[in-house]
């Protein structure tokens, strides 16, 4: 944005926040709190892990027990849970990151280009958040989708299943054979 004056900048950003806050009730709330307080309130979108731990399995009926068992262990990304927003976000300019992906993620995680000979397209391109939510998710490993749906988000199911290499794979997951991040060659086998 090419702002001609600070007041206009403030006005335009304010308008942006109002627009954004209308998209999703949770995203908007987080955005406003982040902007004005730096720390978001825990609301319904947040899961308080301490509360979950305090809940005794004994006090639950069979259904709740099953749900508790299926609850993944790492729904909230550690730096988000610890309110270390500034480890990723520029606090003076919300919406911009301290570094673009994948470098942003490699500040704390191992650089996959040093691990694999060949990188999966979205990993090489720095689209980590096309598969992972940077804050939290209902699935383990912060994944946005589970199972093969994660792959079919980009690869067309019909064309993948047309390949004779994929005949008779019922009951197998894509990641039983392919590594989501990289591998020896372009077929990124596990
Ligand atoms: C590990 C890095 C990381 C941390 C830590 C982090 N964020 Fe984010 N955040 C991102 C990325 C990356 C995006 C861009 C969204 C995307 O790519 O899906 C984002 C997007 C957002 C958005 C835009 C709406 C949305 O949810 O997509 C808000 C608001 C936000 N973050 C607030 C916060 C707050 C508040 C904290 C601290 C409690 C925080 N973030 C911590 C990486 C992070
Ligand atoms: C195509 C989807 C996809 C993309 C893109 C992706 N990941 Fe992953 N990631 C996964 C899956 C699936 C797992 C779970 C692997 C498992 O459980 O064996 C995972 C697991 C992880 C883990 C947990 C440790 C591990 O290796 O199992 C980290 C950390 C991680 N990814 C970081 C990243 C970073 C950083 C990027 C971007 C450079 C990225 N991922 C891009 C799908 C993806
Ligand atoms: C400020 C440091 C930091 C940054 C930046 C960061 N992470 Fe993490 N991440 C952690 C820590 C700490 C953990 C928890 C320890 C662990 O399981 O390795 C974690 C765990 C994860 C996991 C595994 C969750 C699980 O269930 O095991 C994934 C996936 C992940 N991060 C993806 C990302 C992606 C994608 C980015 C970039 C958008 C990113 N991280 C940026 C610190 C960071
Ligand atoms: C965000 C989009 C995206 C997602 C999600 C995704 N992929 Fe990919 N995948 C790509 C791109 C882009 C390429 C590179 C295509 C190219 O270079 O022609 C690729 C390439 C591949 C290749 C190598 C094929 C070739 O001919 O180079 C395999 C195998 C693969 N992906 C498997 C998977 C699996 C398994 C999953 C799920 C864990 C997955 N992909 C999820 C975008 C994605
Ligand atoms: C039993 C192991 C196995 C499973 C499971 C598997 N693949 Fe493959 N995949 C292969 C082999 C083998 C090749 C071909 C390599 C070659 O041509 O040398 C391949 C090739 C690919 C390619 C590149 C060629 C093409 O068809 O475009 C993509 C993309 C791909 N797989 C995606 C997936 C996805 C998505 C899933 C899950 C629905 C999946 N694979 C499940 C073994 C597997």
CSV table of C-alpha atoms and ligand atoms in Angstrom, one decimal:
chain,number,residue,atom,x,y,z
A,1,UNK,CA,0.0,0.0,0.0
A,2,UNK,CA,1.4,3.4,-0.9
A,3,UNK,CA,0.2,5.6,1.9
A,4,UNK,CA,0.7,9.4,1.5
A,5,UNK,CA,0.2,10.3,5.2
A,6,UNK,CA,0.2,8.5,8.5
A,7,UNK,CA,-3.5,9.4,9.2
A,8,UNK,CA,-4.5,7.9,5.9
A,9,UNK,CA,-2.5,4.8,6.6
A,10,UNK,CA,-4.2,4.5,10.0
A,11,UNK,CA,-7.6,5.0,8.3
A,12,UNK,CA,-7.0,2.4,5.6
A,13,UNK,CA,-5.7,-0.1,8.0
A,14,UNK,CA,-8.7,0.5,10.3
A,15,UNK,CA,-11.0,-0.1,7.4
A,16,UNK,CA,-9.1,-3.3,6.5
A,17,UNK,CA,-9.5,-4.5,10.1
A,18,UNK,CA,-13.3,-3.9,10.0
A,19,UNK,CA,-13.5,-5.7,6.7
A,20,UNK,CA,-11.5,-8.6,7.9
A,21,UNK,CA,-13.4,-8.9,11.2
A,22,UNK,CA,-16.5,-9.5,9.2
A,23,UNK,CA,-15.1,-12.5,7.4
A,24,UNK,CA,-15.0,-14.8,10.4
A,25,UNK,CA,-16.0,-14.0,14.0
A,26,UNK,CA,-12.9,-15.7,15.4
A,27,UNK,CA,-10.3,-14.4,13.0
A,28,UNK,CA,-11.7,-10.9,13.5
A,29,UNK,CA,-11.6,-11.1,17.2
A,30,UNK,CA,-8.1,-12.3,17.3
A,31,UNK,CA,-7.0,-9.6,14.9
A,32,UNK,CA,-8.5,-6.8,17.0
A,33,UNK,CA,-7.1,-8.1,20.2
A,34,UNK,CA,-3.7,-8.7,18.7
A,35,UNK,CA,-3.7,-5.2,17.3
A,36,UNK,CA,-4.7,-3.4,20.5
A,37,UNK,CA,-3.6,-5.7,23.3
A,38,UNK,CA,-1.0,-7.9,21.7
A,39,UNK,CA,-2.5,-10.8,23.4
A,40,UNK,CA,-5.8,-12.4,22.3
A,41,UNK,CA,-8.4,-13.4,24.8
A,42,UNK,CA,-9.1,-17.1,25.1
A,43,UNK,CA,-12.5,-17.6,23.4
A,44,UNK,CA,-14.4,-20.5,22.0
A,45,UNK,CA,-11.9,-20.9,19.2
A,46,UNK,CA,-9.1,-21.5,21.8
A,47,UNK,CA,-8.8,-24.8,23.5
A,48,UNK,CA,-7.5,-24.6,27.0
A,49,UNK,CA,-5.2,-27.6,27.4
A,50,UNK,CA,-5.0,-27.1,31.2
A,51,UNK,CA,-8.7,-27.5,31.4
A,52,UNK,CA,-8.6,-30.7,29.4
A,53,UNK,CA,-6.0,-32.2,31.7
A,54,UNK,CA,-8.0,-31.4,34.8
A,55,UNK,CA,-11.0,-33.3,33.4
A,56,UNK,CA,-10.9,-36.7,34.9
A,57,UNK,CA,-11.7,-39.6,32.6
A,58,UNK,CA,-13.5,-41.3,35.5
A,59,UNK,CA,-16.2,-38.6,35.6
A,60,UNK,CA,-17.1,-39.1,32.0
A,61,UNK,CA,-19.6,-41.3,30.2
A,62,UNK,CA,-18.5,-43.7,27.4
A,63,UNK,CA,-18.9,-41.1,24.6
A,64,UNK,CA,-17.0,-38.4,26.4
A,65,UNK,CA,-14.3,-40.9,27.2
A,66,UNK,CA,-13.9,-41.8,23.5
A,67,UNK,CA,-13.8,-38.2,22.5
A,68,UNK,CA,-11.1,-37.5,25.1
A,69,UNK,CA,-9.0,-40.5,23.8
A,70,UNK,CA,-9.3,-39.2,20.2
A,71,UNK,CA,-8.3,-35.7,21.2
A,72,UNK,CA,-4.9,-35.1,19.5
A,73,UNK,CA,-2.1,-34.2,21.8
A,74,UNK,CA,-0.8,-31.2,19.9
A,75,UNK,CA,-3.7,-29.1,18.7
A,76,UNK,CA,-2.1,-25.8,19.6
A,77,UNK,CA,1.2,-24.7,18.1
A,78,UNK,CA,3.6,-24.2,20.9
A,79,UNK,CA,4.6,-20.5,20.1
A,80,UNK,CA,0.9,-19.6,19.7
A,81,UNK,CA,0.0,-21.3,23.0
A,82,UNK,CA,2.8,-19.4,24.7
A,83,UNK,CA,1.5,-16.1,23.1
A,84,UNK,CA,4.8,-15.6,21.3
A,85,UNK,CA,3.0,-13.9,18.4
A,86,UNK,CA,6.0,-11.8,17.6
A,87,UNK,CA,8.2,-14.8,16.8
A,88,UNK,CA,6.3,-14.9,13.5
A,89,UNK,CA,4.3,-11.6,13.2
A,90,UNK,CA,5.7,-8.1,12.9
A,91,UNK,CA,4.0,-6.4,15.7
A,92,UNK,CA,4.2,-3.0,14.2
A,93,UNK,CA,2.7,-4.2,10.9
A,94,UNK,CA,0.1,-6.9,11.4
A,95,UNK,CA,-0.3,-9.2,8.4
A,96,UNK,CA,3.4,-9.1,7.6
A,97,UNK,CA,5.7,-11.8,8.9
A,98,UNK,CA,9.2,-11.5,10.3
A,99,UNK,CA,10.2,-13.6,7.3
A,100,UNK,CA,8.4,-15.2,4.4
A,101,UNK,CA,7.8,-19.0,4.4
A,102,UNK,CA,9.5,-21.4,4.4
A,103,UNK,CA,12.2,-19.3,6.2
A,104,UNK,CA,9.7,-18.4,8.8
A,105,UNK,CA,9.2,-22.0,9.8
A,106,UNK,CA,12.9,-22.8,9.5
A,107,UNK,CA,13.7,-20.3,12.3
A,108,UNK,CA,12.7,-23.1,14.6
A,109,UNK,CA,12.3,-26.2,12.5
A,110,UNK,CA,14.9,-28.2,10.5
A,111,UNK,CA,15.3,-26.9,7.0
A,112,UNK,CA,13.9,-29.7,4.7
A,113,UNK,CA,16.3,-28.8,1.9
A,114,UNK,CA,19.1,-30.0,4.1
A,115,UNK,CA,17.2,-33.3,4.8
A,116,UNK,CA,16.0,-34.3,1.4
A,117,UNK,CA,17.5,-34.5,-2.1
A,118,UNK,CA,14.2,-33.5,-3.7
A,119,UNK,CA,11.5,-31.3,-2.2
A,120,UNK,CA,7.8,-31.6,-2.7
A,121,UNK,CA,6.5,-28.7,-4.7
A,122,UNK,CA,4.6,-26.8,-1.9
A,123,UNK,CA,7.6,-27.3,0.5
A,124,UNK,CA,10.1,-25.9,-2.0
A,125,UNK,CA,7.7,-23.0,-2.8
A,126,UNK,CA,7.2,-22.1,0.9
A,127,UNK,CA,3.5,-23.1,1.1
A,128,UNK,CA,3.8,-24.8,4.5
A,129,UNK,CA,0.5,-23.3,5.6
A,130,UNK,CA,-1.4,-24.8,2.7
A,131,UNK,CA,-1.2,-28.1,4.8
A,132,UNK,CA,-0.5,-26.8,8.3
A,133,UNK,CA,-2.4,-24.2,10.3
A,134,UNK,CA,0.2,-21.9,11.9
A,135,UNK,CA,-1.9,-21.5,15.1
A,136,UNK,CA,-3.9,-24.6,15.9
A,137,UNK,CA,-5.9,-27.4,14.4
A,138,UNK,CA,-8.3,-30.2,15.3
A,139,UNK,CA,-6.0,-32.7,13.7
A,140,UNK,CA,-2.5,-33.8,14.9
A,141,UNK,CA,0.6,-32.1,13.5
A,142,UNK,CA,-1.4,-28.9,12.9
A,143,UNK,CA,-2.8,-30.4,9.7
A,144,UNK,CA,-5.7,-28.6,8.0
A,145,UNK,CA,-7.1,-31.8,6.5
A,146,UNK,CA,-6.7,-35.4,7.4
A,147,UNK,CA,-5.9,-38.5,5.4
A,148,UNK,CA,-5.9,-38.4,1.6
A,149,UNK,CA,-8.1,-35.2,1.5
A,150,UNK,CA,-4.9,-33.3,2.4
A,151,UNK,CA,-3.4,-34.4,-1.0
A,152,UNK,CA,-6.6,-34.2,-3.0
A,153,UNK,CA,-6.7,-30.5,-2.1
A,154,UNK,CA,-4.1,-30.0,-4.9
A,155,UNK,CA,-3.8,-33.3,-6.8
A,156,UNK,CA,-6.9,-34.3,-8.7
A,157,UNK,CA,-8.3,-37.6,-7.3
A,158,UNK,CA,-9.3,-38.9,-10.8
A,159,UNK,CA,-5.9,-38.4,-12.3
A,160,UNK,CA,-4.0,-39.8,-9.3
A,161,UNK,CA,-6.3,-42.9,-9.3
A,162,UNK,CA,-5.9,-43.3,-13.1
A,163,UNK,CA,-2.1,-43.9,-12.7
A,164,UNK,CA,-1.5,-47.7,-12.9
A,165,UNK,CA,0.9,-47.3,-10.0
A,166,UNK,CA,-2.1,-46.5,-7.8
A,167,UNK,CA,-4.2,-49.6,-8.6
A,168,UNK,CA,-5.4,-51.6,-5.6
A,169,UNK,CA,-4.4,-49.1,-3.0
A,170,UNK,CA,-7.7,-49.3,-1.0
A,171,UNK,CA,-7.0,-49.0,2.7
A,172,UNK,CA,-3.7,-47.3,2.2
A,173,UNK,CA,-2.9,-43.7,2.8
A,174,UNK,CA,-0.9,-41.6,0.3
A,175,UNK,CA,1.6,-41.0,3.0
A,176,UNK,CA,2.2,-44.7,3.5
A,177,UNK,CA,4.3,-44.4,0.3
A,178,UNK,CA,4.9,-40.7,-0.3
A,179,UNK,CA,6.6,-38.3,2.1
A,180,UNK,CA,4.7,-35.0,2.4
A,181,UNK,CA,7.9,-33.0,2.5
A,182,UNK,CA,10.5,-34.6,0.2
A,183,UNK,CA,12.5,-37.6,-0.7
A,184,UNK,CA,15.4,-39.1,-2.8
A,185,UNK,CA,13.7,-38.2,-6.2
A,186,UNK,CA,10.7,-36.5,-7.6
A,187,UNK,CA,8.3,-39.2,-6.4
A,188,UNK,CA,9.1,-38.3,-2.8
A,189,UNK,CA,8.9,-41.8,-1.5
A,190,UNK,CA,9.0,-42.3,2.3
B,1,LIG,C1,4.5,-20.0,13.9
B,1,LIG,C2,4.2,-18.6,13.4
B,1,LIG,C3,3.0,-17.9,14.0
B,1,LIG,C4,2.8,-17.6,15.3
B,1,LIG,C5,3.6,-17.9,16.5
B,1,LIG,C6,1.5,-16.8,15.3
B,1,LIG,N1,1.1,-16.7,14.0
B,1,LIG,FE1,-0.6,-15.7,13.4
B,1,LIG,N2,-0.3,-16.2,11.5
B,1,LIG,C7,0.9,-16.9,11.0
B,1,LIG,C8,0.8,-17.1,9.6
B,1,LIG,C9,1.8,-17.7,8.7
B,1,LIG,C10,-0.4,-16.5,9.2
B,1,LIG,C11,-1.0,-16.3,7.8
B,1,LIG,C12,-2.2,-17.2,7.6
B,1,LIG,C13,-1.9,-18.4,6.7
B,1,LIG,O1,-0.9,-18.5,6.1
B,1,LIG,O2,-2.8,-19.3,6.7
B,1,LIG,C14,-1.1,-15.9,10.4
B,1,LIG,C15,-2.3,-15.2,10.4
B,1,LIG,C16,-2.8,-14.6,11.5
B,1,LIG,C17,-4.0,-13.8,11.6
B,1,LIG,C18,-4.9,-13.6,10.4
B,1,LIG,C19,-6.1,-14.4,10.4
B,1,LIG,C20,-5.8,-15.9,10.4
B,1,LIG,O3,-6.0,-16.6,11.4
B,1,LIG,O4,-5.4,-16.4,9.3
B,1,LIG,C21,-4.2,-13.4,12.8
B,1,LIG,C22,-5.3,-12.5,13.4
B,1,LIG,C23,-3.0,-13.9,13.6
B,1,LIG,N3,-2.2,-14.6,12.8
B,1,LIG,C24,-2.9,-13.6,15.0
B,1,LIG,C25,-1.9,-14.2,15.8
B,1,LIG,C26,-1.8,-14.0,17.2
B,1,LIG,C27,-2.7,-13.2,18.0
B,1,LIG,C28,-0.7,-14.8,17.6
B,1,LIG,C29,-0.1,-15.0,19.0
B,1,LIG,C30,-1.1,-15.5,20.0
B,1,LIG,C31,-0.1,-15.4,16.4
B,1,LIG,N4,-0.9,-15.1,15.3
B,1,LIG,C32,0.9,-16.3,16.4
B,1,LIG,C33,1.9,-17.4,11.8
B,1,LIG,C34,2.0,-17.3,13.2
B,2,LIG,C1,1.6,-31.4,1.4
B,2,LIG,C2,1.3,-31.1,2.7
B,2,LIG,C3,2.4,-30.6,3.6
B,2,LIG,C4,3.2,-29.5,3.3
B,2,LIG,C5,3.1,-28.5,2.2
B,2,LIG,C6,4.1,-29.3,4.5
B,2,LIG,N1,3.8,-30.3,5.4
B,2,LIG,FE1,4.7,-30.6,7.2
B,2,LIG,N2,3.6,-32.3,7.5
B,2,LIG,C7,2.7,-32.8,6.6
B,2,LIG,C8,2.2,-34.1,7.1
B,2,LIG,C9,1.1,-35.0,6.5
B,2,LIG,C10,2.9,-34.3,8.4
B,2,LIG,C11,2.7,-35.5,9.3
B,2,LIG,C12,3.7,-36.5,9.0
B,2,LIG,C13,3.6,-37.8,9.8
B,2,LIG,O1,2.8,-37.8,10.7
B,2,LIG,O2,4.4,-38.7,9.5
B,2,LIG,C14,3.7,-33.2,8.5
B,2,LIG,C15,4.6,-33.0,9.6
B,2,LIG,C16,5.3,-31.9,9.9
B,2,LIG,C17,6.1,-31.6,11.1
B,2,LIG,C18,6.2,-32.5,12.3
B,2,LIG,C19,7.4,-33.3,12.3
B,2,LIG,C20,7.5,-34.3,11.2
B,2,LIG,O3,8.4,-34.2,10.3
B,2,LIG,O4,6.7,-35.2,11.2
B,2,LIG,C21,6.7,-30.4,11.0
B,2,LIG,C22,7.6,-29.7,11.9
B,2,LIG,C23,6.4,-29.9,9.7
B,2,LIG,N3,5.5,-30.8,9.0
B,2,LIG,C24,6.8,-28.7,9.1
B,2,LIG,C25,6.5,-28.3,7.9
B,2,LIG,C26,7.2,-27.1,7.3
B,2,LIG,C27,8.2,-26.2,8.0
B,2,LIG,C28,6.7,-27.0,6.0
B,2,LIG,C29,7.1,-26.0,4.9
B,2,LIG,C30,8.5,-25.9,4.6
B,2,LIG,C31,5.7,-28.1,5.8
B,2,LIG,N4,5.7,-28.9,6.9
B,2,LIG,C32,5.0,-28.3,4.6
B,2,LIG,C33,2.3,-32.2,5.4
B,2,LIG,C34,2.8,-31.1,4.9
B,3,LIG,C1,9.3,-19.6,17.3
B,3,LIG,C2,9.5,-21.0,16.9
B,3,LIG,C3,8.6,-21.7,15.9
B,3,LIG,C4,8.3,-21.2,14.7
B,3,LIG,C5,8.7,-19.9,14.0
B,3,LIG,C6,7.5,-22.3,14.1
B,3,LIG,N1,7.4,-23.4,14.9
B,3,LIG,FE1,6.4,-25.1,14.6
B,3,LIG,N2,6.8,-25.7,16.5
B,3,LIG,C7,7.6,-25.0,17.4
B,3,LIG,C8,7.7,-25.8,18.6
B,3,LIG,C9,8.4,-25.4,19.9
B,3,LIG,C10,6.9,-27.0,18.4
B,3,LIG,C11,6.7,-28.1,19.4
B,3,LIG,C12,7.9,-29.0,19.6
B,3,LIG,C13,7.8,-30.0,18.6
B,3,LIG,O1,6.9,-30.8,18.6
B,3,LIG,O2,8.8,-30.1,17.7
B,3,LIG,C14,6.4,-26.9,17.1
B,3,LIG,C15,5.7,-27.9,16.4
B,3,LIG,C16,5.3,-27.9,15.1
B,3,LIG,C17,4.6,-29.0,14.4
B,3,LIG,C18,4.3,-30.3,15.0
B,3,LIG,C19,3.1,-30.4,15.8
B,3,LIG,C20,2.9,-31.8,16.4
B,3,LIG,O3,1.8,-32.1,16.6
B,3,LIG,O4,3.9,-32.5,16.6
B,3,LIG,C21,4.4,-28.5,13.2
B,3,LIG,C22,3.7,-29.3,12.1
B,3,LIG,C23,4.9,-27.2,13.0
B,3,LIG,N3,5.4,-26.8,14.2
B,3,LIG,C24,4.8,-26.5,11.9
B,3,LIG,C25,5.3,-25.2,11.8
B,3,LIG,C26,5.1,-24.4,10.6
B,3,LIG,C27,4.4,-24.8,9.3
B,3,LIG,C28,5.8,-23.2,10.8
B,3,LIG,C29,5.8,-22.0,9.9
B,3,LIG,C30,4.5,-21.4,9.5
B,3,LIG,C31,6.3,-23.2,12.2
B,3,LIG,N4,6.0,-24.5,12.7
B,3,LIG,C32,7.0,-22.2,12.8
B,3,LIG,C33,8.2,-23.8,17.2
B,3,LIG,C34,8.1,-23.0,16.1
B,4,LIG,C1,-0.6,-27.2,-1.8
B,4,LIG,C2,-0.7,-28.1,-2.9
B,4,LIG,C3,-0.3,-29.5,-2.7
B,4,LIG,C4,-0.7,-30.4,-1.8
B,4,LIG,C5,-1.6,-30.2,-0.6
B,4,LIG,C6,0.0,-31.6,-2.1
B,4,LIG,N1,0.7,-31.5,-3.2
B,4,LIG,FE1,1.9,-32.9,-4.1
B,4,LIG,N2,2.6,-31.6,-5.4
B,4,LIG,C7,2.2,-30.3,-5.5
B,4,LIG,C8,3.0,-29.6,-6.5
B,4,LIG,C9,2.9,-28.1,-6.9
B,4,LIG,C10,3.9,-30.6,-7.1
B,4,LIG,C11,4.9,-30.4,-8.2
B,4,LIG,C12,4.3,-30.7,-9.5
B,4,LIG,C13,5.3,-30.6,-10.6
B,4,LIG,O1,6.4,-30.2,-10.4
B,4,LIG,O2,4.9,-30.9,-11.7
B,4,LIG,C14,3.6,-31.8,-6.4
B,4,LIG,C15,4.2,-33.0,-6.6
B,4,LIG,C16,3.9,-34.2,-6.0
B,4,LIG,C17,4.5,-35.5,-6.4
B,4,LIG,C18,5.5,-35.8,-7.4
B,4,LIG,C19,4.9,-35.9,-8.8
B,4,LIG,C20,5.7,-35.4,-9.9
B,4,LIG,O3,5.4,-35.8,-11.0
B,4,LIG,O4,6.6,-34.5,-9.7
B,4,LIG,C21,4.0,-36.5,-5.5
B,4,LIG,C22,4.2,-37.9,-5.5
B,4,LIG,C23,3.0,-35.7,-4.6
B,4,LIG,N3,3.0,-34.4,-5.0
B,4,LIG,C24,2.3,-36.3,-3.7
B,4,LIG,C25,1.5,-35.6,-2.7
B,4,LIG,C26,0.9,-36.2,-1.6
B,4,LIG,C27,1.1,-37.7,-1.2
B,4,LIG,C28,0.2,-35.3,-0.9
B,4,LIG,C29,-0.5,-35.3,0.4
B,4,LIG,C30,0.3,-35.7,1.6
B,4,LIG,C31,0.4,-34.0,-1.7
B,4,LIG,N4,1.2,-34.3,-2.8
B,4,LIG,C32,-0.2,-32.8,-1.4
B,4,LIG,C33,1.3,-29.7,-4.7
B,4,LIG,C34,0.6,-30.2,-3.6
B,5,LIG,C1,1.6,-48.2,-2.6
B,5,LIG,C2,2.4,-47.0,-2.6
B,5,LIG,C3,1.7,-45.8,-3.1
B,5,LIG,C4,0.6,-45.1,-2.5
B,5,LIG,C5,-0.2,-45.6,-1.3
B,5,LIG,C6,0.4,-43.9,-3.3
B,5,LIG,N1,1.3,-43.8,-4.3
B,5,LIG,FE1,1.5,-42.2,-5.5
B,5,LIG,N2,3.0,-43.2,-6.5
B,5,LIG,C7,3.5,-44.5,-6.2
B,5,LIG,C8,4.4,-44.9,-7.3
B,5,LIG,C9,5.1,-46.2,-7.3
B,5,LIG,C10,4.4,-43.9,-8.2
B,5,LIG,C11,5.1,-43.9,-9.6
B,5,LIG,C12,6.5,-43.6,-9.6
B,5,LIG,C13,7.1,-43.8,-11.0
B,5,LIG,O1,6.3,-43.6,-11.9
B,5,LIG,O2,8.2,-44.2,-11.0
B,5,LIG,C14,3.5,-42.8,-7.7
B,5,LIG,C15,3.3,-41.6,-8.4
B,5,LIG,C16,2.6,-40.6,-7.9
B,5,LIG,C17,2.5,-39.2,-8.5
B,5,LIG,C18,3.2,-38.8,-9.7
B,5,LIG,C19,2.6,-39.4,-11.0
B,5,LIG,C20,1.1,-39.0,-11.2
B,5,LIG,O3,0.3,-39.9,-11.1
B,5,LIG,O4,0.9,-37.8,-11.4
B,5,LIG,C21,1.6,-38.5,-7.7
B,5,LIG,C22,1.2,-37.1,-7.9
B,5,LIG,C23,1.2,-39.4,-6.6
B,5,LIG,N3,1.8,-40.6,-6.8
B,5,LIG,C24,0.3,-39.0,-5.6
B,5,LIG,C25,-0.3,-39.9,-4.8
B,5,LIG,C26,-1.5,-39.6,-3.9
B,5,LIG,C27,-2.2,-38.3,-3.9
B,5,LIG,C28,-1.7,-40.8,-3.2
B,5,LIG,C29,-2.9,-41.0,-2.3
B,5,LIG,C30,-4.2,-41.0,-2.9
B,5,LIG,C31,-0.7,-41.8,-3.6
B,5,LIG,N4,0.1,-41.2,-4.5
B,5,LIG,C32,-0.7,-43.0,-3.0
B,5,LIG,C33,3.2,-45.2,-5.1
B,5,LIG,C34,2.1,-44.9,-4.2
